[in-house]
mmCIF file of C-alpha atoms in Angstrom:
data_model
loop_
_atom_site.group_PDB
_atom_site.id
_atom_site.type_symbol
_atom_site.label_atom_id
_atom_site.label_comp_id
_atom_site.label_asym_id
_atom_site.label_seq_id
_atom_site.Cartn_x
_atom_site.Cartn_y
_atom_site.Cartn_z
ATOM 1 C CA PRO A 1 0.246 -0.028 0.025
ATOM 2 C CA ILE A 2 2.895 2.585 0.931
ATOM 3 C CA MET A 3 4.212 2.218 -2.706
ATOM 4 C CA ILE A 4 0.788 2.881 -4.257
ATOM 5 C CA GLU A 5 0.448 5.732 -1.872
ATOM 6 C CA GLN A 6 3.641 7.295 -2.801
ATOM 7 C CA GLY A 7 2.784 7.368 -6.469
ATOM 8 C CA ARG A 8 6.413 6.721 -7.675
ATOM 9 C CA GLY A 9 6.073 3.139 -8.954
ATOM 10 C CA GLY A 10 8.588 0.589 -8.081
ATOM 11 C CA SER A 11 9.641 -2.944 -8.069
ATOM 12 C CA ILE A 12 8.902 -6.098 -5.933
ATOM 13 C CA THR A 13 10.899 -9.136 -6.395
ATOM 14 C CA LEU A 14 9.643 -12.497 -4.656
ATOM 15 C CA THR A 15 11.883 -15.488 -4.287
ATOM 16 C CA SER A 16 10.515 -18.713 -5.850
ATOM 17 C CA SER A 17 12.680 -21.617 -7.068
ATOM 18 C CA THR A 18 12.984 -23.672 -10.456
ATOM 19 C CA MET A 19 10.364 -26.073 -8.431
ATOM 20 C CA GLY A 20 8.098 -23.099 -8.858
ATOM 21 C CA LEU A 21 8.088 -23.775 -12.610
ATOM 22 C CA ARG A 22 8.155 -27.632 -12.709
ATOM 23 C CA GLY A 23 7.323 -30.588 -10.576
ATOM 24 C CA ASN A 24 9.984 -32.681 -8.603
ATOM 25 C CA PRO A 25 9.287 -36.031 -6.772
ATOM 26 C CA HIS A 26 9.328 -36.257 -2.866
ATOM 27 C CA LEU A 27 9.135 -32.376 -2.585
ATOM 28 C CA ALA A 28 5.379 -31.788 -2.978
ATOM 29 C CA HIS A 29 5.227 -29.243 -0.186
ATOM 30 C CA TYR A 30 8.002 -27.296 -1.496
ATOM 31 C CA VAL A 31 6.894 -27.291 -5.129
ATOM 32 C CA ALA A 32 3.353 -26.309 -4.085
ATOM 33 C CA ALA A 33 4.703 -23.380 -1.973
ATOM 34 C CA LYS A 34 7.025 -22.041 -4.683
ATOM 35 C CA HIS A 35 4.270 -22.417 -7.581
ATOM 36 C CA GLY A 36 2.164 -20.226 -5.262
ATOM 37 C CA ALA A 37 4.989 -17.521 -5.234
ATOM 38 C CA VAL A 38 4.790 -17.585 -9.052
ATOM 39 C CA GLY A 39 0.915 -17.460 -8.990
ATOM 40 C CA LEU A 40 1.039 -14.478 -6.471
ATOM 41 C CA MET A 41 3.656 -12.650 -8.548
ATOM 42 C CA LYS A 42 1.478 -12.872 -11.693
ATOM 43 C CA THR A 43 -1.501 -11.783 -9.975
ATOM 44 C CA LEU A 44 0.324 -8.872 -8.149
ATOM 45 C CA ALA A 45 1.928 -7.832 -11.447
ATOM 46 C CA LEU A 46 -1.434 -7.468 -13.138
ATOM 47 C CA GLU A 47 -2.914 -5.492 -9.966
ATOM 48 C CA LEU A 48 0.000 -3.239 -9.509
ATOM 49 C CA ALA A 49 0.957 -2.431 -13.095
ATOM 50 C CA PRO A 50 -1.500 0.527 -13.241
ATOM 51 C CA HIS A 51 0.418 2.055 -10.204
ATOM 52 C CA ARG A 52 3.749 1.372 -12.268
ATOM 53 C CA ILE A 53 4.751 -1.208 -9.631
ATOM 54 C CA ARG A 54 6.650 -4.173 -11.202
ATOM 55 C CA VAL A 55 6.468 -7.607 -9.702
ATOM 56 C CA ASN A 56 8.741 -10.490 -10.740
ATOM 57 C CA THR A 57 10.070 -13.629 -9.166
ATOM 58 C CA VAL A 58 13.573 -15.044 -9.122
ATOM 59 C CA ASN A 59 13.685 -18.762 -9.543
ATOM 60 C CA PRO A 60 17.029 -20.296 -8.477
ATOM 61 C CA SER A 61 17.959 -23.816 -8.772
ATOM 62 C CA THR A 62 20.057 -25.380 -6.115
ATOM 63 C CA VAL A 63 22.002 -22.564 -4.247
ATOM 64 C CA ASP A 64 24.964 -23.176 -2.256
ATOM 65 C CA THR A 65 23.405 -22.765 1.274
ATOM 66 C CA ASP A 66 22.473 -24.899 4.222
ATOM 67 C CA LEU A 67 19.144 -25.558 2.575
ATOM 68 C CA ILE A 68 21.009 -28.293 0.475
ATOM 69 C CA HIS A 69 24.170 -28.963 2.676
ATOM 70 C CA ASN A 70 22.538 -31.132 5.314
ATOM 71 C CA GLU A 71 22.253 -34.895 5.886
ATOM 72 C CA PRO A 72 18.699 -35.363 4.989
ATOM 73 C CA THR A 73 19.141 -33.667 1.643
ATOM 74 C CA TYR A 74 22.289 -35.554 1.009
ATOM 75 C CA ARG A 75 20.246 -38.728 1.576
ATOM 76 C CA LEU A 76 17.691 -37.527 -0.835
ATOM 77 C CA PHE A 77 20.255 -37.307 -3.578
ATOM 78 C CA ALA A 78 22.328 -40.204 -2.485
ATOM 79 C CA PRO A 79 19.980 -42.984 -1.088
ATOM 80 C CA ASP A 80 22.427 -45.851 -2.165
ATOM 81 C CA THR A 81 25.162 -44.250 -0.055
ATOM 82 C CA ALA A 82 25.704 -44.728 3.713
ATOM 83 C CA GLU A 83 27.590 -41.538 4.239
ATOM 84 C CA PRO A 84 27.060 -39.206 1.388
ATOM 85 C CA THR A 85 29.774 -36.153 0.930
ATOM 86 C CA ARG A 86 29.522 -32.908 -0.298
ATOM 87 C CA ASP A 87 31.633 -33.876 -3.191
ATOM 88 C CA LEU A 88 29.407 -36.908 -4.094
ATOM 89 C CA ILE A 89 26.275 -34.526 -3.895
ATOM 90 C CA ALA A 90 28.136 -31.993 -5.977
ATOM 91 C CA GLU A 91 28.805 -34.552 -8.797
ATOM 92 C CA ARG A 92 25.162 -35.715 -8.675
ATOM 93 C CA MET A 93 23.779 -32.119 -8.639
ATOM 94 C CA ALA A 94 26.141 -30.829 -11.623
ATOM 95 C CA ALA A 95 24.421 -33.564 -13.703
ATOM 96 C CA LEU A 96 21.131 -31.735 -13.405
ATOM 97 C CA THR A 97 22.332 -28.445 -15.012
ATOM 98 C CA ALA A 98 23.323 -27.605 -18.512
ATOM 99 C CA LEU A 99 26.279 -25.776 -17.450
ATOM 100 C CA ALA A 100 27.452 -28.806 -15.282
ATOM 101 C CA VAL A 101 27.782 -26.994 -12.024
ATOM 102 C CA PRO A 102 26.404 -28.310 -8.880
ATOM 103 C CA TRP A 103 24.660 -25.229 -7.486
ATOM 104 C CA VAL A 104 24.508 -21.467 -8.108
ATOM 105 C CA GLU A 105 26.025 -18.948 -5.493
ATOM 106 C CA THR A 106 24.011 -16.583 -3.426
ATOM 107 C CA VAL A 107 25.491 -13.675 -5.258
ATOM 108 C CA ASP A 108 24.179 -14.939 -8.518
ATOM 109 C CA VAL A 109 20.514 -14.725 -7.028
ATOM 110 C CA SER A 110 21.328 -11.314 -5.329
ATOM 111 C CA ASN A 111 22.471 -10.068 -8.786
ATOM 112 C CA ALA A 112 19.398 -11.051 -10.508
ATOM 113 C CA VAL A 113 17.457 -9.292 -7.868
ATOM 114 C CA ALA A 114 19.389 -6.139 -8.156
ATOM 115 C CA PHE A 115 18.806 -6.392 -11.967
ATOM 116 C CA LEU A 116 15.019 -6.656 -11.608
ATOM 117 C CA ALA A 117 15.041 -3.760 -9.150
ATOM 118 C CA SER A 118 17.036 -1.580 -11.197
ATOM 119 C CA ASP A 119 15.867 0.870 -13.957
ATOM 120 C CA GLU A 120 17.516 -1.331 -16.529
ATOM 121 C CA ALA A 121 14.676 -3.662 -15.751
ATOM 122 C CA ARG A 122 11.983 -0.896 -16.025
ATOM 123 C CA TYR A 123 9.642 -2.692 -18.456
ATOM 124 C CA ILE A 124 9.923 -6.170 -17.000
ATOM 125 C CA THR A 125 7.092 -7.394 -15.094
ATOM 126 C CA GLY A 126 5.410 -10.604 -14.541
ATOM 127 C CA VAL A 127 8.447 -12.731 -15.157
ATOM 128 C CA ALA A 128 9.706 -15.713 -13.454
ATOM 129 C CA LEU A 129 13.603 -15.460 -13.976
ATOM 130 C CA PRO A 130 15.541 -18.619 -13.617
ATOM 131 C CA VAL A 131 19.045 -18.413 -12.027
ATOM 132 C CA ASP A 132 19.694 -21.961 -12.728
ATOM 133 C CA ALA A 133 22.686 -22.754 -14.783
ATOM 134 C CA GLY A 134 20.357 -24.242 -17.363
ATOM 135 C CA MET A 135 18.403 -26.634 -15.106
ATOM 136 C CA MET A 136 15.118 -25.816 -16.833
ATOM 137 C CA LEU A 137 16.657 -26.931 -20.185
ATOM 138 C CA LEU A 138 17.313 -30.480 -19.031
#
């Protein structure tokens, strides 16, 4: 509401995931939530466009954070291994991206958000921007 009241337009960027753009086994709760963020973004983009407020999502693939670097996630990606390691998981996750990197860095996501908030993106609204090393291509 404050952005509308100020009358200067603006930008809102929601964080979703590549799982907000596709399905994935064993992660129904996460996929549903991230699809919800994309749907919310599209609706808000339409509702706020008359106020020159742009709304987008960034949709990162696997990001090098504690969300993936933990035992339960490692076991999800390596159920065949008693003690999965970061190196083993990196190898398996790299196979999921066209650029053959296991995960993107947090700065890659931040850079996408900064771009969407900038004047360089002044006519970009209602877009789900993958930051995914080509994961969506595979």
